[in-house]
Amino acid sequence: MPQVPQTFFDALAVRTWCGLALRALGRAREEIDAINVYPVADGDTGTNLYLTMESAAAAVEAVFDGHGTLTERKPPLADAAQAMAHGALIGARGNSGTILAQLLRGMAQVLAADGETAHTDGEGLRLALRRAADSARHAVAHPVEGTVLSVASAAADAAGDTQGDCGTVARAAYEGACAALAATPGQLAVLERAGVVDAGGRGLVAVLAALVETFTGEVPVFVVLETHARVAADETHTRVEDVSASGATAATPCEGGPAFEVIYLLEADDSAVTRLRERLDALGDSLVVVGGDGLWNVHVHVDDAGAAVEAGVEAGRPYRIRITHFGLGDVHTTGAERPPRERAQRAVVAVVPGEGLAGLYGEAGATTVLARPGEPPASGELVAAVRRAHAREVVLLPNDAELRHTAAAAAEQARAEGIRVALIPTRSAVQGIAALAVHEPERRFDEDVVSMTSAAGATRYAEVAVAERQSWTMAGICQAGDVLGLVDGDVAVIGADVTATARAVLDRMLAAGGELVTLVLGDEAPASVADILEMHVRESYLAVDTVVYRGGRQGALLLIGVE
């Protein structure tokens, strides 16, 4: 990470801030989750903020990586700010993450207003904070005081009353946010009853603390009215950690509320989104629609999840649709609390590239994380899946060489939480299938991991895909639209026909022997390719069996495994 402090708000400062904010949210995640009582006491505000910020930080890093291949100079401020906003938008999770995405988008609109400006100063930061607060409030259908919106507005107000450099303005914004956070229990009855401050506002304070560190090099100590979480309304001096330990966060402020949380990205024009807001507002509550320029992130709580998705279809093209049922024992139930579920001894968590494989892995008992084309999961998503598996021991299958470091970070975090995690470095979903096939939870953990690792390592993998652009490859120069056959990650065959290329790849792989061929077909693969390849294997390679699976929208036309 670049060294701090930064003098001006330039691209390097954006990068530094994103990294420091991600680290701050990571440290505060459990505390924020524990005080999450509004709008739904589902205990995930800290996690959602972390995942949203992680996506923003990754997008900024990608801009720096791409720029570094062209020149030694850092990218323009506009590029970094827009990447931050776009990353947060596509990675936004939950109500809190969606609002954070709009806050970052509002700042980016000011920071990127002049695409040629290399940096901005304290005045520019003041304007950016003001735009952030105003745009976030506009994105929420029915703004409520005592939430992150109040904290953001107070930060902008305090910054607006301050003259000076970026460090001075950032510190004023932070202090204004802290004061507003302390006041949230007096503004929102559910917070006062639970004895906590607003969780989303607490997350924003962490993000603003990172902004102060970016420009001063100092980490401000989080204090709210000289206590860690004093309830301003009655001065009970209740500490956040005491509240969360006592179970106060299990309050039920909105019994009988909507049963589902629906989130999706939407490609649509402004006029269609205006109509969508009206439709969704009539269907449920906690409506937040953020974005612009044709891409939006939609969040709403509803009883009819299908109707919410259909409204998106009418407005444009919804995708990355996530529907979460709040379930028994949450804020929307009135019965007794659900008894805690006992942990399983062992579970498998796997990243899969398509819905079809997610179903296959799920039938085998694995907890899955869906990785859509161009949208690799973040480490926080993998950690969440490990927690969801609810086991003492977890075998993690990343199924992608590019996810090695992400999976390692997730495994390390899960271990810190007391979960025993073994990471098997599978580089393809077909290697994961081979590992899952020999998984025996009754065996000793180490023995099971060794067996699964051996099965994965003994499986060669390949894929058939279409080239998106002209490129240099190990097999020569390919053109956009060429069919590529990749074996163990390297291009081995360049062809014009999917079936012929797949057959050539199979011959290369089976030349070294094999007993089982696994074919995973994507939605865009020719309908006849599986039958043709099965017949080719049967006629040309005696004693070699073939199994075929439907992978759905998995990016590659065809995945191939040879054991």
XYZ file of C-alpha atoms in Angstrom:
563
model
C 0.000 0.000 0.000
C 1.320 3.503 -0.760
C 2.758 5.393 2.199
C 0.662 8.013 3.965
C 0.060 10.843 4.472
C -1.018 12.158 1.086
C -0.857 15.913 0.497
C -3.628 16.263 -2.096
C -6.589 14.174 -3.144
C -5.109 12.499 -6.215
C -5.269 8.968 -7.639
C -2.749 7.728 -5.093
C -4.855 9.159 -2.277
C -7.932 7.361 -3.649
C -5.971 4.116 -3.675
C -4.609 4.682 -0.167
C -8.012 5.626 1.222
C -9.696 2.529 -0.250
C -7.029 0.281 1.228
C -7.156 1.897 4.667
C -10.976 1.932 4.676
C -11.051 -1.752 3.808
C -8.658 -2.511 6.654
C -10.691 -0.364 9.087
C -13.951 -2.073 8.127
C -12.281 -5.445 8.467
C -11.279 -4.610 12.042
C -14.713 -3.213 12.895
C -16.800 -5.757 10.977
C -17.817 -7.944 13.913
C -18.597 -4.957 16.130
C -20.775 -3.413 13.410
C -22.546 -6.705 12.727
C -23.299 -7.023 16.449
C -25.076 -3.640 16.707
C -27.091 -4.062 13.487
C -30.743 -3.587 14.482
C -32.064 -1.273 11.766
C -33.690 -1.583 9.262
C -33.408 -5.352 9.820
C -31.608 -7.015 12.707
C -29.870 -9.549 10.491
C -26.361 -8.919 11.799
C -24.611 -8.327 8.483
C -24.107 -4.563 8.134
C -20.384 -4.736 8.871
C -19.901 -7.621 6.475
C -21.869 -5.877 3.728
C -19.873 -2.668 4.114
C -16.622 -4.636 4.005
C -17.603 -6.515 0.822
C -18.705 -3.289 -0.868
C -15.440 -1.550 0.012
C -13.445 -4.592 -1.061
C -14.999 -4.373 -4.522
C -14.206 -0.645 -4.711
C -10.585 -1.190 -3.661
C -10.134 -4.012 -6.168
C -11.426 -1.802 -9.002
C -8.957 0.949 -8.093
C -6.086 -1.552 -7.966
C -7.067 -2.764 -11.445
C -6.774 0.814 -12.775
C -3.294 1.148 -11.293
C -2.270 -2.261 -12.642
C -3.509 -1.415 -16.128
C -1.941 2.005 -16.084
C 1.367 0.628 -14.901
C 1.727 -1.499 -18.007
C 1.619 1.626 -20.158
C 3.567 4.247 -18.247
C 5.358 4.860 -14.982
C 3.040 7.767 -14.205
C 0.060 7.233 -11.918
C -3.436 7.331 -13.452
C -5.527 10.529 -13.464
C -7.666 11.285 -10.429
C -10.805 10.884 -12.550
C -9.911 7.311 -13.530
C -9.239 6.238 -9.950
C -12.348 7.951 -8.557
C -14.619 6.511 -11.239
C -13.165 3.039 -10.697
C -13.810 3.352 -6.963
C -17.431 4.305 -7.585
C -18.004 1.619 -10.214
C -16.413 -1.088 -8.088
C -18.583 -0.174 -5.125
C -21.685 -0.080 -7.320
C -21.268 -3.563 -8.786
C -20.147 -5.038 -5.467
C -22.651 -3.335 -3.159
C -24.231 -5.636 -0.577
C -27.276 -5.000 1.555
C -28.907 -1.732 2.455
C -25.754 -0.305 4.029
C -23.440 -1.317 1.200
C -25.787 0.137 -1.383
C -25.822 3.490 0.411
C -22.031 3.415 0.768
C -21.779 2.847 -2.976
C -23.842 5.959 -3.610
C -21.750 7.985 -1.168
C -18.613 7.004 -3.089
C -20.342 7.708 -6.387
C -21.304 11.185 -5.209
C -17.709 11.910 -4.242
C -16.451 10.562 -7.578
C -18.783 12.867 -9.494
C -16.950 15.848 -7.985
C -13.461 14.363 -8.071
C -13.843 13.332 -11.716
C -15.669 16.461 -12.905
C -12.567 17.675 -14.714
C -11.014 14.611 -16.263
C -7.652 16.340 -16.738
C -7.172 17.474 -13.122
C -4.324 15.623 -11.413
C -5.530 16.359 -7.885
C -7.887 18.420 -5.768
C -7.499 20.231 -2.440
C -9.521 20.815 0.698
C -12.168 22.770 -1.185
C -12.638 19.905 -3.604
C -12.938 17.432 -0.717
C -15.592 19.608 0.943
C -17.617 19.653 -2.261
C -17.193 15.907 -2.722
C -18.452 15.147 0.789
C -21.464 17.412 0.247
C -22.352 15.732 -3.045
C -21.924 12.316 -1.426
C -24.363 13.054 1.393
C -26.949 14.656 -0.878
C -26.855 11.932 -3.523
C -27.139 9.155 -0.926
C -30.169 10.799 0.640
C -31.771 11.189 -2.783
C -31.190 7.484 -3.544
C -33.233 6.328 -0.522
C -36.965 6.283 -1.167
C -37.889 7.321 2.388
C -34.884 8.769 4.256
C -34.883 8.147 8.003
C -32.995 10.279 10.505
C -30.741 8.478 12.943
C -29.178 6.376 10.196
C -26.055 6.543 8.061
C -27.752 9.325 6.090
C -27.724 11.567 9.173
C -24.083 10.745 9.813
C -23.140 11.514 6.197
C -25.002 14.837 6.252
C -23.328 15.849 9.516
C -19.908 14.984 8.091
C -20.604 17.142 5.039
C -21.895 20.004 7.195
C -18.812 19.933 9.417
C -16.504 19.815 6.404
C -18.359 22.704 4.819
C -17.730 24.870 7.881
C -13.981 24.217 7.775
C -11.220 25.905 5.815
C -7.890 24.248 5.212
C -6.155 21.394 3.452
C -7.501 17.890 2.861
C -6.325 16.661 6.254
C -8.089 19.466 8.090
C -11.311 18.939 6.143
C -11.201 15.168 6.583
C -10.739 15.488 10.343
C -13.652 17.938 10.604
C -15.863 15.558 8.634
C -14.830 12.667 10.886
C -15.531 14.584 14.083
C -18.901 15.742 12.752
C -19.754 12.138 11.871
C -18.796 10.933 15.368
C -21.059 13.506 16.981
C -23.932 12.588 14.672
C -23.400 8.894 15.358
C -23.656 9.492 19.100
C -27.001 11.221 18.514
C -28.564 8.400 16.474
C -30.207 6.616 19.441
C -32.090 9.807 20.253
C -33.375 9.967 16.670
C -34.424 6.344 16.171
C -36.399 4.537 18.872
C -35.214 1.060 17.920
C -31.606 2.111 18.533
C -32.512 3.612 21.903
C -34.307 0.433 22.979
C -31.340 -1.714 21.969
C -28.826 0.675 23.508
C -26.703 0.987 20.374
C -25.726 3.512 17.749
C -26.613 3.035 14.082
C -24.529 0.273 12.504
C -24.340 1.862 9.060
C -23.301 5.160 10.595
C -20.630 3.365 12.627
C -19.288 1.917 9.380
C -19.164 5.345 7.751
C -17.209 6.668 10.734
C -14.636 3.914 10.108
C -14.409 4.940 6.442
C -13.946 8.603 7.382
C -11.311 7.664 9.952
C -9.417 6.054 7.070
C -9.778 9.326 5.143
C -8.150 11.190 8.041
C -5.316 8.654 8.116
C -4.842 9.057 4.372
C -4.111 12.763 4.678
C -2.502 12.981 8.136
C -0.899 9.602 8.723
C -2.709 9.463 12.065
C -5.396 6.967 13.044
C -8.073 8.869 14.985
C -9.325 7.091 18.101
C -12.986 6.228 17.713
C -14.813 7.965 20.520
C -18.486 8.853 20.798
C -19.119 11.374 23.594
C -16.112 10.042 25.522
C -17.559 6.515 25.677
C -17.550 3.807 23.054
C -21.288 3.896 22.472
C -23.074 6.231 24.853
C -26.766 6.463 24.208
C -27.210 10.210 23.868
C -30.905 10.185 24.666
C -30.702 8.897 28.252
C -26.945 8.975 28.975
C -26.908 5.357 30.115
C -23.245 5.090 29.138
C -23.907 1.670 27.635
C -20.935 0.281 25.755
C -21.411 -1.359 22.370
C -19.521 -4.446 23.429
C -21.753 -4.849 26.480
C -24.874 -4.447 24.367
C -23.854 -7.055 21.820
C -22.838 -9.493 24.562
C -26.175 -9.127 26.307
C -28.133 -10.007 23.193
C -29.826 -6.633 22.938
C -29.379 -6.680 19.196
C -32.049 -9.350 18.918
C -34.708 -6.674 19.246
C -37.653 -6.873 16.897
C -38.424 -3.352 15.729
C -40.259 -4.262 12.562
C -42.228 -7.432 13.271
C -44.390 -8.415 10.358
C -42.156 -6.657 7.829
C -41.240 -7.982 4.379
C -39.797 -11.484 4.221
C -37.206 -11.060 1.442
C -34.272 -8.836 0.588
C -33.875 -8.451 -3.177
C -30.753 -6.947 -4.751
C -29.734 -6.798 -8.395
C -27.715 -4.821 -10.885
C -29.807 -3.256 -13.610
C -29.007 -1.919 -17.043
C -31.707 0.673 -17.781
C -32.201 4.305 -18.739
C -33.164 7.030 -16.276
C -36.833 7.227 -17.241
C -37.293 3.501 -16.720
C -35.635 3.698 -13.297
C -38.014 6.468 -12.248
C -40.950 4.161 -12.972
C -39.139 1.275 -11.266
C -38.740 3.282 -8.061
C -42.489 3.905 -7.950
C -43.263 0.233 -8.579
C -40.857 -1.082 -5.954
C -41.884 1.531 -3.407
C -45.420 0.152 -3.618
C -44.170 -3.425 -3.186
C -42.056 -3.061 -0.057
C -39.720 -0.931 2.007
C -36.007 -0.121 2.547
C -35.860 0.855 -1.123
C -32.499 2.171 -2.301
C -31.666 2.651 -5.980
C -28.171 3.923 -6.713
C -26.066 4.434 -9.824
C -26.580 6.174 -13.136
C -25.285 6.316 -16.691
C -27.214 3.174 -17.567
C -26.084 0.978 -14.640
C -27.935 0.797 -11.320
C -27.889 -1.191 -8.107
C -31.356 -1.925 -6.759
C -32.088 -2.921 -3.142
C -35.533 -3.496 -1.613
C -37.271 -5.538 1.106
C -40.462 -7.200 -0.167
C -42.832 -10.098 0.456
C -43.081 -10.902 -3.265
C -39.497 -11.346 -4.483
C -40.680 -12.450 -7.918
C -42.603 -9.218 -8.432
C -39.524 -7.188 -7.504
C -37.447 -9.015 -10.094
C -40.209 -8.738 -12.709
C -40.270 -4.978 -12.142
C -36.573 -4.944 -12.961
C -37.163 -6.949 -16.140
C -39.759 -4.415 -17.239
C -37.296 -1.572 -16.601
C -34.273 -3.103 -18.316
C -31.893 -6.024 -17.852
C -31.434 -7.170 -14.259
C -28.537 -9.489 -13.415
C -26.493 -10.619 -10.400
C -29.839 -11.124 -8.699
C -29.597 -11.973 -4.984
C -32.689 -12.934 -2.999
C -32.314 -13.500 0.741
C -35.077 -14.837 2.963
C -34.828 -13.272 6.400
C -35.932 -16.602 7.828
C -36.989 -17.790 11.223
C -35.531 -16.117 14.246
C -34.912 -12.792 12.542
C -36.517 -9.401 12.946
C -39.633 -10.295 10.977
C -40.721 -13.277 13.092
C -42.841 -13.155 16.206
C -42.317 -16.645 17.585
C -39.653 -17.981 19.880
C -36.040 -17.716 18.833
C -34.690 -20.571 16.745
C -32.387 -22.802 18.834
C -28.766 -22.534 17.690
C -27.907 -25.084 15.024
C -25.162 -27.480 16.011
C -21.999 -27.296 13.911
C -21.278 -30.112 11.504
C -17.887 -31.751 11.852
C -16.782 -31.114 8.272
C -17.959 -29.310 5.144
C -16.742 -28.447 1.659
C -16.944 -24.891 0.306
C -16.409 -24.497 -3.436
C -16.349 -21.675 -5.973
C -18.247 -22.685 -9.109
C -18.522 -20.845 -12.449
C -22.152 -21.583 -13.321
C -25.591 -22.370 -11.914
C -25.520 -25.927 -13.257
C -22.322 -26.757 -11.407
C -23.641 -25.026 -8.310
C -26.518 -27.494 -8.358
C -24.172 -30.433 -8.916
C -21.855 -29.420 -6.072
C -24.837 -28.681 -3.853
C -26.274 -32.156 -4.424
C -22.912 -33.538 -3.287
C -23.248 -31.580 -0.053
C -20.942 -28.649 -0.801
C -21.635 -25.026 0.078
C -21.125 -23.037 -3.121
C -20.096 -19.537 -4.122
C -21.133 -18.586 -7.649
C -18.466 -16.853 -9.759
C -20.038 -15.344 -12.838
C -17.903 -14.417 -15.871
C -15.816 -11.366 -15.081
C -17.088 -11.247 -11.500
C -14.744 -13.268 -9.268
C -15.830 -13.524 -5.643
C -14.064 -11.436 -3.015
C -12.412 -12.965 0.030
C -15.279 -11.732 2.213
C -17.735 -13.792 0.164
C -15.630 -16.906 0.682
C -15.422 -16.248 4.427
C -19.200 -15.786 4.521
C -19.626 -19.144 2.742
C -17.298 -20.831 5.236
C -19.401 -19.434 8.069
C -22.588 -20.507 6.282
C -21.264 -24.066 6.052
C -21.354 -24.046 9.885
C -18.718 -26.705 10.394
C -15.687 -27.172 12.630
C -13.577 -28.271 9.648
C -13.839 -26.894 6.112
C -12.199 -27.916 2.854
C -12.022 -24.933 0.506
C -11.953 -25.449 -3.280
C -11.297 -22.183 -5.194
C -11.482 -23.946 -8.606
C -9.580 -21.119 -10.295
C -5.860 -20.366 -10.342
C -6.619 -16.637 -10.195
C -8.431 -17.076 -6.869
C -5.470 -18.623 -5.053
C -4.565 -15.510 -3.066
C -8.203 -14.579 -2.432
C -8.944 -18.072 -1.115
C -5.804 -18.034 1.033
C -6.859 -14.758 2.630
C -10.336 -16.147 3.299
C -8.889 -19.317 4.829
C -6.639 -17.279 7.101
C -9.537 -15.154 8.329
C -11.702 -18.222 8.959
C -8.865 -19.851 10.928
C -8.671 -16.736 13.075
C -12.324 -17.381 13.942
C -11.490 -20.879 15.186
C -12.471 -22.856 12.073
C -10.025 -25.470 10.821
C -9.639 -24.799 7.078
C -7.688 -26.706 4.437
C -7.223 -24.972 1.077
C -6.877 -27.350 -1.872
C -5.474 -25.306 -4.799
C -7.902 -26.543 -7.448
C -7.518 -24.576 -10.675
C -10.701 -25.693 -12.426
C -14.179 -26.831 -11.484
C -13.433 -30.265 -12.986
C -10.588 -30.675 -10.503
C -13.059 -29.753 -7.785
C -15.455 -32.427 -9.042
C -12.669 -35.014 -8.811
C -11.811 -33.897 -5.275
C -15.446 -33.937 -4.188
C -15.890 -37.454 -5.610
C -13.413 -38.916 -3.087
C -14.474 -36.751 -0.147
C -15.308 -38.847 2.920
C -16.240 -36.790 5.986
C -15.946 -39.832 8.255
C -12.189 -40.025 7.670
C -9.645 -38.081 9.691
C -9.416 -34.522 8.398
C -5.825 -34.797 7.219
C -6.482 -38.082 5.411
C -9.539 -36.642 3.676
C -7.594 -33.555 2.559
C -4.720 -35.662 1.222
C -7.117 -37.884 -0.725
C -8.998 -34.910 -2.206
C -5.751 -33.128 -3.063
C -4.411 -36.230 -4.824
C -7.601 -36.628 -6.861
C -7.536 -32.979 -7.910
C -3.844 -33.116 -8.789
C -4.342 -36.213 -10.916
C -6.969 -34.432 -13.030
C -5.778 -32.491 -16.049
C -8.108 -29.689 -16.993
C -8.961 -27.785 -20.144
C -11.543 -25.392 -21.483
C -12.839 -24.280 -24.832
C -13.668 -20.594 -25.152
C -14.005 -17.837 -27.734
C -11.260 -15.193 -28.003
C -12.490 -11.690 -27.214
C -9.595 -9.869 -28.890
C -6.421 -10.400 -30.856
C -3.703 -11.826 -28.601
C -0.361 -13.567 -28.546
C -0.687 -17.124 -27.204
C 1.475 -20.220 -26.740
C -0.136 -21.586 -29.915
C 0.374 -18.427 -31.989
C -1.634 -15.269 -32.663
C -5.396 -15.542 -32.237
C -8.009 -13.172 -33.587
C -11.242 -12.027 -31.959
C -13.837 -14.753 -32.520
C -11.344 -17.624 -32.787
C -12.092 -20.754 -30.782
C -9.388 -21.408 -28.198
C -8.546 -24.705 -26.556
C -6.673 -24.163 -23.283
C -4.952 -27.073 -21.555
C -3.843 -26.544 -17.944
C -4.319 -22.814 -18.403
C -2.305 -22.321 -21.610
C -3.683 -21.975 -25.149
C -2.864 -25.216 -26.964
C -5.224 -25.091 -29.949
C -6.598 -22.234 -32.067
C -9.487 -23.178 -34.313
C -12.601 -21.976 -36.051
C -15.031 -24.696 -34.967
C -16.000 -25.514 -31.387
C -16.403 -29.253 -31.853
C -13.205 -29.687 -33.877
C -11.210 -27.645 -31.376
C -12.631 -29.605 -28.444
C -11.778 -32.891 -30.153
C -8.198 -31.719 -30.747
C -7.889 -30.736 -27.086
C -9.203 -34.121 -25.959
C -6.693 -35.945 -28.167
C -3.830 -33.938 -26.675
C -4.957 -34.723 -23.158
C -5.666 -38.431 -23.705
C -2.342 -38.968 -25.470
C -0.838 -39.149 -21.980
C -3.477 -41.653 -20.834
C -6.619 -41.398 -18.775
C -9.545 -43.368 -17.416
C -12.343 -40.824 -17.133
C -13.311 -37.774 -19.201
C -15.531 -35.140 -17.602
C -17.345 -32.680 -19.887
C -19.125 -29.620 -18.488
C -21.188 -27.819 -21.135
C -21.929 -24.112 -20.997
C -25.218 -22.680 -22.219
C -23.653 -21.397 -25.465
C -21.970 -24.657 -26.445
C -23.374 -26.399 -29.568
C -26.072 -28.890 -28.626
C -24.342 -31.753 -30.443
C -20.836 -31.307 -29.069
C -21.256 -33.643 -26.081
C -22.589 -36.534 -28.183
C -19.830 -36.115 -30.762
C -17.089 -36.025 -28.142
C -18.526 -39.005 -26.260
C -18.580 -41.022 -29.481
C -15.023 -39.923 -30.315
C -13.753 -41.098 -26.923
C -15.649 -44.384 -27.146
C -14.302 -45.160 -30.628
C -10.728 -43.943 -30.162
C -9.857 -44.680 -26.535
C -10.811 -48.046 -25.130
C -11.707 -48.319 -21.444
C -12.107 -44.548 -21.066
C -15.468 -43.490 -19.636
C -17.190 -40.123 -20.203
C -19.548 -38.177 -17.938
C -21.391 -35.033 -19.022
C -22.750 -32.202 -16.890
C -24.623 -29.004 -17.743
C -22.816 -26.024 -16.273
C -25.184 -23.215 -17.257
C -23.753 -19.715 -17.772
C -20.170 -20.540 -16.928
C -18.162 -18.295 -19.276
C -16.347 -21.090 -21.123
C -18.204 -23.027 -23.792
C -16.835 -26.297 -22.447
C -14.806 -27.503 -19.472
C -12.896 -30.752 -19.837
C -11.294 -32.931 -17.195
C -9.219 -36.067 -17.697
C -8.404 -38.355 -14.788
